């Protein structure tokens, strides 16, 4: 749902105030977008996957089954993180998805919350129309 004109003006005003107060922080926020976050998460997951392989092999060499199991679990967890992070990464110029990191709701909850917010907004509009008409 697009922002209203009033909301867009308020957002622009807040952005200008942020740049005026702390330009270094504002530029840091501007550079660290969702793509950077998800890319970093995928790289960390790949590094963790390699650590898991090392643990798995060390467990096999040392004949410690528990170490191999831990290595496998680390590999599995990191593989899941890498795949989910890769799928959630937005394409260049694309808006972040509802379930992406940094957004308040997951995909399923986002739809429910959106429909609830739509109903609330419709009620609010009706009340404004009723008050304006009287």
Tab-separated table of C-alpha atoms in Angstrom:
chain	number	residue	atom	x	y	z
A	1	UNK	CA	0.000	0.000	0.000
A	2	UNK	CA	1.575	3.315	-1.034
A	3	UNK	CA	2.060	6.112	1.447
A	4	UNK	CA	-0.315	9.049	1.405
A	5	UNK	CA	1.005	12.477	0.456
A	6	UNK	CA	1.035	13.539	4.090
A	7	UNK	CA	2.972	10.418	5.110
A	8	UNK	CA	5.484	10.958	2.286
A	9	UNK	CA	6.041	14.562	3.407
A	10	UNK	CA	6.507	13.426	7.006
A	11	UNK	CA	8.997	10.742	5.930
A	12	UNK	CA	10.977	13.234	3.845
A	13	UNK	CA	10.992	15.657	6.768
A	14	UNK	CA	12.296	12.934	9.118
A	15	UNK	CA	15.002	11.999	6.593
A	16	UNK	CA	16.124	15.629	6.294
A	17	UNK	CA	16.196	15.945	10.090
A	18	UNK	CA	18.285	12.782	10.369
A	19	UNK	CA	20.762	14.054	7.778
A	20	UNK	CA	20.936	17.405	9.568
A	21	UNK	CA	21.501	15.863	13.002
A	22	UNK	CA	23.930	13.087	12.121
A	23	UNK	CA	25.024	12.931	8.481
A	24	UNK	CA	27.593	10.192	9.153
A	25	UNK	CA	24.971	7.891	10.690
A	26	UNK	CA	22.469	8.677	7.924
A	27	UNK	CA	24.977	7.843	5.198
A	28	UNK	CA	25.900	4.625	7.021
A	29	UNK	CA	22.235	3.617	7.086
A	30	UNK	CA	21.876	4.466	3.427
A	31	UNK	CA	24.771	2.194	2.435
A	32	UNK	CA	23.752	-0.804	4.522
A	33	UNK	CA	20.612	-1.953	2.777
A	34	UNK	CA	18.783	-5.239	2.910
A	35	UNK	CA	20.832	-6.673	0.050
A	36	UNK	CA	24.046	-6.050	1.968
A	37	UNK	CA	22.578	-7.682	5.056
A	38	UNK	CA	21.402	-10.807	3.235
A	39	UNK	CA	24.624	-11.091	1.258
A	40	UNK	CA	26.632	-10.906	4.484
A	41	UNK	CA	24.352	-13.524	6.046
A	42	UNK	CA	24.877	-15.894	3.104
A	43	UNK	CA	28.654	-15.447	3.302
A	44	UNK	CA	28.599	-16.181	7.028
A	45	UNK	CA	26.520	-19.282	6.398
A	46	UNK	CA	28.997	-20.494	3.770
A	47	UNK	CA	31.873	-19.944	6.212
A	48	UNK	CA	29.935	-21.850	8.887
A	49	UNK	CA	29.308	-24.653	6.403
A	50	UNK	CA	33.067	-24.944	5.846
A	51	UNK	CA	33.622	-25.044	9.615
A	52	UNK	CA	31.031	-27.830	9.778
A	53	UNK	CA	32.930	-29.809	7.144
A	54	UNK	CA	36.125	-29.343	9.148
A	55	UNK	CA	34.394	-30.563	12.315
A	56	UNK	CA	32.934	-33.538	10.471
A	57	UNK	CA	36.321	-34.548	9.110
A	58	UNK	CA	38.087	-33.924	12.430
A	59	UNK	CA	35.537	-36.163	14.114
A	60	UNK	CA	36.173	-38.894	11.571
A	61	UNK	CA	39.963	-38.629	11.949
A	62	UNK	CA	39.790	-38.559	15.767
A	63	UNK	CA	37.123	-41.314	15.723
A	64	UNK	CA	34.801	-39.113	17.768
A	65	UNK	CA	31.266	-39.701	16.514
A	66	UNK	CA	29.810	-36.824	18.532
A	67	UNK	CA	32.179	-34.331	16.866
A	68	UNK	CA	31.159	-35.589	13.430
A	69	UNK	CA	27.482	-35.261	14.369
A	70	UNK	CA	28.060	-31.693	15.583
A	71	UNK	CA	29.870	-30.899	12.339
A	72	UNK	CA	27.000	-32.315	10.298
A	73	UNK	CA	24.440	-30.304	12.283
A	74	UNK	CA	26.478	-27.136	11.802
A	75	UNK	CA	26.639	-27.857	8.060
A	76	UNK	CA	22.893	-28.483	7.899
A	77	UNK	CA	22.013	-25.340	9.839
A	78	UNK	CA	24.313	-23.166	7.767
A	79	UNK	CA	22.976	-24.622	4.526
A	80	UNK	CA	19.423	-23.753	5.596
A	81	UNK	CA	20.512	-20.202	6.531
A	82	UNK	CA	22.296	-19.731	3.207
A	83	UNK	CA	19.348	-20.968	1.136
A	84	UNK	CA	16.743	-18.933	3.022
A	85	UNK	CA	18.970	-15.845	2.955
A	86	UNK	CA	19.550	-16.249	-0.764
A	87	UNK	CA	15.825	-16.608	-1.509
A	88	UNK	CA	14.898	-13.561	0.576
A	89	UNK	CA	17.499	-11.299	-1.022
A	90	UNK	CA	15.712	-8.676	-3.147
A	91	UNK	CA	16.823	-8.035	-6.710
A	92	UNK	CA	18.354	-4.646	-7.508
A	93	UNK	CA	15.637	-1.982	-7.438
A	94	UNK	CA	13.124	-4.337	-5.823
A	95	UNK	CA	11.249	-3.572	-2.612
A	96	UNK	CA	11.962	-5.878	0.375
A	97	UNK	CA	9.487	-8.702	0.921
A	98	UNK	CA	7.210	-8.859	3.972
A	99	UNK	CA	9.193	-11.711	5.509
A	100	UNK	CA	12.603	-10.220	4.970
A	101	UNK	CA	14.944	-9.386	7.834
A	102	UNK	CA	14.323	-5.979	9.230
A	103	UNK	CA	10.604	-6.092	8.547
A	104	UNK	CA	8.266	-6.691	11.444
A	105	UNK	CA	6.271	-9.709	10.223
A	106	UNK	CA	6.789	-13.011	8.466
A	107	UNK	CA	4.987	-13.766	5.214
A	108	UNK	CA	1.914	-15.410	6.753
A	109	UNK	CA	1.572	-12.856	9.495
A	110	UNK	CA	2.189	-10.036	7.021
A	111	UNK	CA	-0.882	-10.984	5.001
A	112	UNK	CA	-3.050	-11.214	8.111
A	113	UNK	CA	-1.730	-7.948	9.515
A	114	UNK	CA	-2.112	-6.233	6.172
A	115	UNK	CA	-5.740	-7.283	5.865
A	116	UNK	CA	-6.372	-6.218	9.446
A	117	UNK	CA	-4.689	-2.877	8.746
A	118	UNK	CA	-6.792	-2.525	5.601
A	119	UNK	CA	-9.969	-3.030	7.646
A	120	UNK	CA	-8.828	-0.516	10.249
A	121	UNK	CA	-7.966	1.995	7.544
A	122	UNK	CA	-11.359	1.505	5.884
A	123	UNK	CA	-13.112	2.084	9.210
A	124	UNK	CA	-11.037	5.201	9.777
A	125	UNK	CA	-11.935	6.521	6.319
A	126	UNK	CA	-15.640	5.855	6.955
A	127	UNK	CA	-15.499	7.732	10.248
A	128	UNK	CA	-13.733	10.662	8.606
A	129	UNK	CA	-16.291	10.704	5.806
A	130	UNK	CA	-19.200	10.517	8.282
A	131	UNK	CA	-17.774	13.351	10.393
A	132	UNK	CA	-17.011	15.445	7.333
A	133	UNK	CA	-20.527	14.923	5.932
A	134	UNK	CA	-22.342	16.112	9.088
